[in-house]
PDB file of C-alpha atoms in Angstrom:
ATOM      1  CA  THR X 689      11.243 -14.002   0.941  1.00 61.00           C
ATOM      2  CA  GLN X 690      10.889 -11.085  -1.442  1.00 64.00           C
ATOM      3  CA  LEU X 691      12.547  -7.841  -0.422  1.00 82.00           C
ATOM      4  CA  LEU X 692      12.282  -4.473  -2.075  1.00 91.00           C
ATOM      5  CA  GLU X 693      14.853  -1.888  -1.078  1.00 94.00           C
ATOM      6  CA  GLN X 694      13.882   1.708  -1.693  1.00 95.00           C
ATOM      7  CA  SER X 695      16.256   4.658  -1.524  1.00 96.00           C
ATOM      8  CA  PRO X 696      16.708   7.303  -0.427  1.00 96.00           C
ATOM      9  CA  GLN X 697      14.490   7.125   2.626  1.00 94.00           C
ATOM     10  CA  PHE X 698      14.357  10.899   2.988  1.00 96.00           C
ATOM     11  CA  LEU X 699      14.923  13.627   0.419  1.00 97.00           C
ATOM     12  CA  SER X 700      14.734  17.367   0.944  1.00 97.00           C
ATOM     13  CA  ILE X 701      15.294  19.557  -2.100  1.00 97.00           C
ATOM     14  CA  GLN X 702      14.589  23.035  -3.434  1.00 97.00           C
ATOM     15  CA  GLU X 703      11.863  23.794  -5.911  1.00 97.00           C
ATOM     16  CA  GLY X 704      13.069  23.310  -9.459  1.00 97.00           C
ATOM     17  CA  GLU X 705      15.596  20.568  -8.712  1.00 98.00           C
ATOM     18  CA  ASN X 706      15.472  17.083 -10.184  1.00 98.00           C
ATOM     19  CA  LEU X 707      15.454  13.882  -8.169  1.00 98.00           C
ATOM     20  CA  THR X 708      15.463  10.127  -8.604  1.00 98.00           C
ATOM     21  CA  VAL X 709      14.109   7.458  -6.294  1.00 98.00           C
ATOM     22  CA  TYR X 710      15.248   3.859  -6.677  1.00 97.00           C
ATOM     23  CA  CYS X 711      13.736   0.481  -5.868  1.00 97.00           C
ATOM     24  CA  ASN X 712      15.910  -2.615  -6.075  1.00 96.00           C
ATOM     25  CA  SER X 713      15.417  -6.288  -5.452  1.00 94.00           C
ATOM     26  CA  SER X 714      17.044  -9.602  -6.137  1.00 92.00           C
ATOM     27  CA  SER X 715      13.612 -10.954  -7.036  1.00 90.00           C
ATOM     28  CA  VAL X 716      11.795 -10.730 -10.324  1.00 92.00           C
ATOM     29  CA  PHE X 717       8.400  -9.068 -10.203  1.00 91.00           C
ATOM     30  CA  SER X 718       5.509  -9.509 -12.587  1.00 89.00           C
ATOM     31  CA  SER X 719       4.835  -5.800 -12.255  1.00 90.00           C
ATOM     32  CA  LEU X 720       6.012  -2.870 -10.239  1.00 93.00           C
ATOM     33  CA  GLN X 721       3.828  -0.071  -9.048  1.00 93.00           C
ATOM     34  CA  TRP X 722       4.497   3.375  -7.687  1.00 96.00           C
ATOM     35  CA  TYR X 723       2.193   5.012  -5.186  1.00 95.00           C
ATOM     36  CA  ARG X 724       2.006   8.323  -3.425  1.00 96.00           C
ATOM     37  CA  GLN X 725       0.637   8.512   0.087  1.00 94.00           C
ATOM     38  CA  GLU X 726      -0.486  11.579   2.004  1.00 91.00           C
ATOM     39  CA  PRO X 727      -0.537  11.538   5.840  1.00 88.00           C
ATOM     40  CA  GLY X 728      -3.600   9.759   7.197  1.00 89.00           C
ATOM     41  CA  GLU X 729      -4.680   8.442   3.815  1.00 92.00           C
ATOM     42  CA  GLY X 730      -4.249   5.300   1.780  1.00 93.00           C
ATOM     43  CA  PRO X 731      -1.709   5.110  -1.074  1.00 94.00           C
ATOM     44  CA  VAL X 732      -2.819   6.351  -4.476  1.00 93.00           C
ATOM     45  CA  LEU X 733      -1.541   4.589  -7.566  1.00 91.00           C
ATOM     46  CA  LEU X 734       0.678   6.669  -9.858  1.00 94.00           C
ATOM     47  CA  VAL X 735       1.733   4.076 -12.415  1.00 93.00           C
ATOM     48  CA  THR X 736       2.141   0.370 -13.104  1.00 91.00           C
ATOM     49  CA  VAL X 737       5.046  -0.942 -15.175  1.00 93.00           C
ATOM     50  CA  VAL X 738       4.908  -4.462 -16.467  1.00 91.00           C
ATOM     51  CA  THR X 739       7.429  -4.991 -19.253  1.00 93.00           C
ATOM     52  CA  GLY X 740      11.191  -5.103 -18.666  1.00 95.00           C
ATOM     53  CA  GLY X 741      12.761  -1.873 -19.901  1.00 96.00           C
ATOM     54  CA  GLU X 742       9.428  -0.096 -19.950  1.00 95.00           C
ATOM     55  CA  VAL X 743       9.392   3.666 -19.487  1.00 97.00           C
ATOM     56  CA  LYS X 744       6.259   5.596 -18.593  1.00 97.00           C
ATOM     57  CA  LYS X 745       5.842   9.310 -18.221  1.00 97.00           C
ATOM     58  CA  LEU X 746       3.284  11.147 -16.155  1.00 95.00           C
ATOM     59  CA  LYS X 747       3.816  14.882 -16.666  1.00 95.00           C
ATOM     60  CA  ARG X 748       7.096  15.619 -14.848  1.00 97.00           C
ATOM     61  CA  LEU X 749       7.397  12.078 -13.490  1.00 97.00           C
ATOM     62  CA  THR X 750       9.263   9.375 -15.402  1.00 98.00           C
ATOM     63  CA  PHE X 751       9.070   5.755 -14.315  1.00 97.00           C
ATOM     64  CA  GLN X 752      11.367   3.027 -15.550  1.00 97.00           C
ATOM     65  CA  PHE X 753      11.280  -0.736 -15.056  1.00 96.00           C
ATOM     66  CA  GLY X 754      14.599  -2.534 -15.252  1.00 96.00           C
ATOM     67  CA  ASP X 755      15.257  -4.939 -18.105  1.00 96.00           C
ATOM     68  CA  ALA X 756      15.306  -7.884 -15.707  1.00 95.00           C
ATOM     69  CA  ARG X 757      12.175  -6.672 -13.904  1.00 94.00           C
ATOM     70  CA  LYS X 758      14.051  -6.513 -10.602  1.00 94.00           C
ATOM     71  CA  ASP X 759      14.395  -2.778 -10.187  1.00 95.00           C
ATOM     72  CA  SER X 760      12.672   0.469 -10.962  1.00 97.00           C
ATOM     73  CA  SER X 761      13.229   4.193 -10.720  1.00 97.00           C
ATOM     74  CA  LEU X 762      11.096   7.283 -10.387  1.00 98.00           C
ATOM     75  CA  HIS X 763      12.549  10.532 -11.715  1.00 98.00           C
ATOM     76  CA  ILE X 764      10.919  13.883 -11.039  1.00 98.00           C
ATOM     77  CA  THR X 765      11.933  16.854 -13.151  1.00 98.00           C
ATOM     78  CA  ALA X 766      11.723  20.406 -11.810  1.00 98.00           C
ATOM     79  CA  ALA X 767      10.171  19.382  -8.521  1.00 97.00           C
ATOM     80  CA  GLN X 768       7.451  21.574  -7.063  1.00 97.00           C
ATOM     81  CA  PRO X 769       6.210  21.951  -3.479  1.00 96.00           C
ATOM     82  CA  GLY X 770       3.083  20.079  -4.514  1.00 95.00           C
ATOM     83  CA  ASP X 771       5.224  16.999  -5.120  1.00 96.00           C
ATOM     84  CA  THR X 772       5.899  16.751  -1.388  1.00 95.00           C
ATOM     85  CA  GLY X 773       4.753  13.420   0.015  1.00 94.00           C
ATOM     86  CA  LEU X 774       5.604   9.790   0.639  1.00 95.00           C
ATOM     87  CA  TYR X 775       6.420   7.780  -2.474  1.00 97.00           C
ATOM     88  CA  LEU X 776       6.152   4.009  -2.281  1.00 96.00           C
ATOM     89  CA  CYS X 777       7.212   1.381  -4.756  1.00 96.00           C
ATOM     90  CA  ALA X 778       5.518  -1.991  -4.648  1.00 94.00           C
ATOM     91  CA  GLY X 779       6.452  -5.163  -6.466  1.00 92.00           C
ATOM     92  CA  GLU X 780       3.862  -7.702  -7.443  1.00 89.00           C
ATOM     93  CA  TYR X 781       4.724 -11.389  -7.359  1.00 81.00           C
ATOM     94  CA  GLY X 782       2.911 -14.656  -7.275  1.00 70.00           C
ATOM     95  CA  GLY X 783       0.274 -16.246  -9.448  1.00 61.00           C
ATOM     96  CA  SER X 784      -3.149 -15.164 -10.497  1.00 54.00           C
ATOM     97  CA  GLN X 785      -4.087 -13.626  -7.158  1.00 58.00           C
ATOM     98  CA  GLY X 786      -0.969 -11.559  -6.935  1.00 61.00           C
ATOM     99  CA  ASN X 787       0.724 -10.198  -3.859  1.00 77.00           C
ATOM    100  CA  LEU X 788       2.348  -6.854  -3.256  1.00 85.00           C
ATOM    101  CA  ILE X 789       5.493  -6.150  -1.321  1.00 89.00           C
ATOM    102  CA  PHE X 790       6.197  -2.526  -0.504  1.00 92.00           C
ATOM    103  CA  GLY X 791       9.437  -0.648  -0.242  1.00 93.00           C
ATOM    104  CA  LYS X 792       9.943   1.409   2.903  1.00 92.00           C
ATOM    105  CA  GLY X 793       9.066   4.597   1.101  1.00 94.00           C
ATOM    106  CA  THR X 794      10.768   7.863   0.262  1.00 96.00           C
ATOM    107  CA  LYS X 795       9.619  10.924   2.134  1.00 95.00           C
ATOM    108  CA  LEU X 796      10.087  13.821  -0.264  1.00 96.00           C
ATOM    109  CA  SER X 797      10.043  17.449   0.831  1.00 96.00           C
ATOM    110  CA  VAL X 798      10.241  20.164  -1.798  1.00 97.00           C
ATOM    111  CA  LYS X 799      10.892  23.608  -0.389  1.00 96.00           C
ATOM    112  CA  PRO X 800       9.758  26.729  -2.259  1.00 95.00           C
TER     113      PRO X 800
ATOM    114  CA  GLY F 266     -12.042   4.547 -11.746  1.00 75.00           C
ATOM    115  CA  ALA F 267     -12.143   1.823  -9.143  1.00 85.00           C
ATOM    116  CA  VAL F 268     -13.064   3.000  -5.671  1.00 92.00           C
ATOM    117  CA  VAL F 269     -12.495   1.255  -2.361  1.00 95.00           C
ATOM    118  CA  SER F 270     -14.307   2.636   0.654  1.00 96.00           C
ATOM    119  CA  GLN F 271     -13.010   1.962   4.136  1.00 97.00           C
ATOM    120  CA  HIS F 272     -14.906   2.682   7.330  1.00 97.00           C
ATOM    121  CA  PRO F 273     -14.407   4.021   9.935  1.00 97.00           C
ATOM    122  CA  SER F 274     -11.588   6.413   9.144  1.00 96.00           C
ATOM    123  CA  TRP F 275     -10.585   6.542  12.770  1.00 96.00           C
ATOM    124  CA  VAL F 276     -11.619   4.810  15.975  1.00 97.00           C
ATOM    125  CA  ILE F 277     -10.614   5.012  19.611  1.00 97.00           C
ATOM    126  CA  CYS F 278     -11.440   2.037  21.778  1.00 96.00           C
ATOM    127  CA  LYS F 279     -10.709   0.764  25.247  1.00 97.00           C
ATOM    128  CA  SER F 280      -8.233  -2.012  25.817  1.00 97.00           C
ATOM    129  CA  GLY F 281      -9.934  -5.411  25.705  1.00 97.00           C
ATOM    130  CA  THR F 282     -12.727  -4.431  23.351  1.00 97.00           C
ATOM    131  CA  SER F 283     -13.143  -5.470  19.719  1.00 97.00           C
ATOM    132  CA  VAL F 284     -13.212  -3.208  16.688  1.00 98.00           C
ATOM    133  CA  LYS F 285     -14.560  -3.973  13.219  1.00 98.00           C
ATOM    134  CA  ILE F 286     -13.243  -2.268  10.107  1.00 98.00           C
ATOM    135  CA  GLU F 287     -15.121  -2.496   6.812  1.00 97.00           C
ATOM    136  CA  CYS F 288     -13.692  -2.416   3.316  1.00 97.00           C
ATOM    137  CA  ARG F 289     -16.023  -2.107   0.333  1.00 96.00           C
ATOM    138  CA  SER F 290     -15.366  -2.112  -3.389  1.00 94.00           C
ATOM    139  CA  LEU F 291     -17.906   0.382  -4.668  1.00 94.00           C
ATOM    140  CA  ASP F 292     -17.922  -0.090  -8.424  1.00 89.00           C
ATOM    141  CA  PHE F 293     -16.355  -3.492  -8.970  1.00 91.00           C
ATOM    142  CA  GLN F 294     -16.383  -6.965  -7.540  1.00 90.00           C
ATOM    143  CA  ALA F 295     -13.355  -8.151  -5.644  1.00 89.00           C
ATOM    144  CA  THR F 296     -12.887 -11.842  -4.976  1.00 86.00           C
ATOM    145  CA  THR F 297      -9.679 -10.944  -3.200  1.00 90.00           C
ATOM    146  CA  MET F 298      -8.956  -8.070  -0.870  1.00 93.00           C
ATOM    147  CA  PHE F 299      -5.829  -7.330   1.099  1.00 94.00           C
ATOM    148  CA  TRP F 300      -5.340  -5.964   4.596  1.00 96.00           C
ATOM    149  CA  TYR F 301      -2.244  -4.000   5.545  1.00 95.00           C
ATOM    150  CA  ARG F 302      -0.947  -2.420   8.712  1.00 96.00           C
ATOM    151  CA  GLN F 303       1.249   0.648   8.743  1.00 94.00           C
ATOM    152  CA  PHE F 304       3.080   1.894  11.807  1.00 90.00           C
ATOM    153  CA  PRO F 305       4.200   5.534  12.006  1.00 85.00           C
ATOM    154  CA  LYS F 306       6.954   6.391   9.545  1.00 79.00           C
ATOM    155  CA  GLN F 307       7.009   2.843   8.219  1.00 84.00           C
ATOM    156  CA  SER F 308       5.810   1.201   5.054  1.00 87.00           C
ATOM    157  CA  LEU F 309       2.792  -1.007   4.570  1.00 91.00           C
ATOM    158  CA  MET F 310       3.028  -4.567   5.826  1.00 91.00           C
ATOM    159  CA  LEU F 311       0.654  -7.145   4.425  1.00 91.00           C
ATOM    160  CA  MET F 312      -1.331  -8.811   7.188  1.00 94.00           C
ATOM    161  CA  ALA F 313      -3.633 -11.111   5.290  1.00 93.00           C
ATOM    162  CA  THR F 314      -5.330 -11.864   2.009  1.00 92.00           C
ATOM    163  CA  SER F 315      -9.097 -11.991   2.230  1.00 91.00           C
ATOM    164  CA  ASN F 316     -10.803 -14.460  -0.108  1.00 87.00           C
ATOM    165  CA  GLU F 317     -14.506 -14.302  -0.857  1.00 88.00           C
ATOM    166  CA  GLY F 318     -16.264 -17.402   0.365  1.00 86.00           C
ATOM    167  CA  SER F 319     -13.215 -19.008   1.947  1.00 88.00           C
ATOM    168  CA  LYS F 320     -10.750 -18.555   4.757  1.00 91.00           C
ATOM    169  CA  ALA F 321      -8.299 -15.711   4.738  1.00 93.00           C
ATOM    170  CA  THR F 322      -4.610 -16.342   4.230  1.00 92.00           C
ATOM    171  CA  TYR F 323      -2.503 -14.777   6.966  1.00 94.00           C
ATOM    172  CA  GLU F 324       1.092 -13.652   6.715  1.00 91.00           C
ATOM    173  CA  GLN F 325       3.672 -15.138   9.030  1.00 91.00           C
ATOM    174  CA  GLY F 326       3.494 -13.641  12.486  1.00 93.00           C
ATOM    175  CA  VAL F 327      -0.074 -12.369  12.191  1.00 95.00           C
ATOM    176  CA  GLU F 328      -2.430 -13.962  14.693  1.00 95.00           C
ATOM    177  CA  LYS F 329      -5.534 -15.205  12.893  1.00 94.00           C
ATOM    178  CA  ASP F 330      -7.522 -15.435  16.120  1.00 95.00           C
ATOM    179  CA  LYS F 331      -6.795 -11.826  16.920  1.00 96.00           C
ATOM    180  CA  PHE F 332      -7.378 -10.372  13.470  1.00 97.00           C
ATOM    181  CA  LEU F 333     -10.572 -11.961  12.220  1.00 96.00           C
ATOM    182  CA  ILE F 334     -11.291 -11.502   8.537  1.00 95.00           C
ATOM    183  CA  ASN F 335     -14.633 -12.122   6.900  1.00 93.00           C
ATOM    184  CA  HIS F 336     -15.210 -11.768   3.159  1.00 92.00           C
ATOM    185  CA  ALA F 337     -18.859 -12.680   2.874  1.00 84.00           C
ATOM    186  CA  SER F 338     -19.611 -10.962  -0.432  1.00 91.00           C
ATOM    187  CA  LEU F 339     -17.800  -9.844  -3.562  1.00 91.00           C
ATOM    188  CA  THR F 340     -17.830  -6.235  -2.403  1.00 94.00           C
ATOM    189  CA  LEU F 341     -17.219  -6.421   1.343  1.00 95.00           C
ATOM    190  CA  SER F 342     -14.409  -7.607   3.557  1.00 95.00           C
ATOM    191  CA  THR F 343     -14.218  -6.912   7.269  1.00 96.00           C
ATOM    192  CA  LEU F 344     -11.308  -6.988   9.679  1.00 97.00           C
ATOM    193  CA  THR F 345     -12.124  -7.378  13.368  1.00 97.00           C
ATOM    194  CA  VAL F 346      -9.414  -6.654  15.879  1.00 98.00           C
ATOM    195  CA  THR F 347     -10.412  -8.735  18.880  1.00 97.00           C
ATOM    196  CA  SER F 348      -9.451  -7.933  22.457  1.00 97.00           C
ATOM    197  CA  ALA F 349      -7.506  -4.926  21.281  1.00 97.00           C
ATOM    198  CA  HIS F 350      -4.460  -3.744  23.203  1.00 96.00           C
ATOM    199  CA  PRO F 351      -2.422  -0.528  22.904  1.00 96.00           C
ATOM    200  CA  GLU F 352       0.193  -2.304  20.784  1.00 95.00           C
ATOM    201  CA  ASP F 353      -2.525  -2.906  18.185  1.00 96.00           C
ATOM    202  CA  SER F 354      -2.775   0.841  17.647  1.00 96.00           C
ATOM    203  CA  SER F 355      -1.868   1.432  14.032  1.00 96.00           C
ATOM    204  CA  PHE F 356      -3.093   2.539  10.621  1.00 96.00           C
ATOM    205  CA  TYR F 357      -4.989  -0.272   8.915  1.00 98.00           C
ATOM    206  CA  ILE F 358      -5.498  -0.148   5.147  1.00 97.00           C
ATOM    207  CA  CYS F 359      -7.348  -2.444   2.767  1.00 96.00           C
ATOM    208  CA  SER F 360      -6.926  -2.794  -0.966  1.00 94.00           C
ATOM    209  CA  ALA F 361      -8.414  -4.551  -3.950  1.00 91.00           C
ATOM    210  CA  ARG F 362      -7.863  -4.640  -7.677  1.00 83.00           C
ATOM    211  CA  ALA F 363     -10.535  -4.199 -10.296  1.00 78.00           C
ATOM    212  CA  ASP F 364      -8.562  -5.933 -13.063  1.00 74.00           C
ATOM    213  CA  ARG F 365      -5.054  -7.156 -13.831  1.00 67.00           C
ATOM    214  CA  GLU F 366      -4.299  -4.254 -16.156  1.00 67.00           C
ATOM    215  CA  ASN F 367      -4.410  -1.818 -13.293  1.00 68.00           C
ATOM    216  CA  GLY F 368      -2.752  -1.507  -9.939  1.00 74.00           C
ATOM    217  CA  TYR F 369      -4.391  -1.926  -6.611  1.00 88.00           C
ATOM    218  CA  THR F 370      -6.868   0.569  -5.233  1.00 91.00           C
ATOM    219  CA  PHE F 371      -6.487   1.336  -1.575  1.00 94.00           C
ATOM    220  CA  GLY F 372      -9.009   2.426   0.979  1.00 96.00           C
ATOM    221  CA  SER F 373      -8.415   5.646   2.857  1.00 95.00           C
ATOM    222  CA  GLY F 374      -7.276   3.742   5.921  1.00 96.00           C
ATOM    223  CA  THR F 375      -8.457   3.410   9.516  1.00 97.00           C
ATOM    224  CA  ARG F 376      -6.505   4.950  12.354  1.00 97.00           C
ATOM    225  CA  LEU F 377      -7.014   2.682  15.374  1.00 97.00           C
ATOM    226  CA  THR F 378      -6.043   3.956  18.805  1.00 97.00           C
ATOM    227  CA  VAL F 379      -6.407   1.613  21.758  1.00 97.00           C
ATOM    228  CA  VAL F 380      -6.336   3.302  25.142  1.00 97.00           C
TER     229      VAL F 380
END
């Protein structure tokens, strides 16, 4: 059974601070995806990382996939109140159809 | 980009009745769609994989007779919660993927409340 542990579960910081969210597993994933979810809505894809060691940047967000494709991190620089939300990592495993397993999420609150 | 439309966005029903939720891929064909359930303050849990033209694959612990899935076309999958009870109240979300280069696109979710 694949498990994806995401930490921290809750994070409350001041505007301008940096933060890092981690996702770890003992399983190897074919890809790892990061989503952001607003209350009452479905998750929205932020990024997909596929190659071990891959780093992707999306404005102030930096995503990294571990060399062994078992872990990933999301780093936000100079957080803003607009970054507030639920961040979910999801690992894809399996064959051609693919399956996603989600971490429990990180609820981020950025105070002005 | 790929768009998945889910309807209704919320529904309130009486205990014992059935509720159908629709998931449509608007600008791509999806041979496979996925149904998730999310309880308050929890992450998404995969319920079943919906396969066009064949039976759905259910995750362990999910009752196939209670959560009926039909994927009759390449753009539509439906989830019917039969004989709903208050414990079925949850946020149900579907997803699909347009191609392997991209991640999954999720519907906006359906908030089901059984009273």
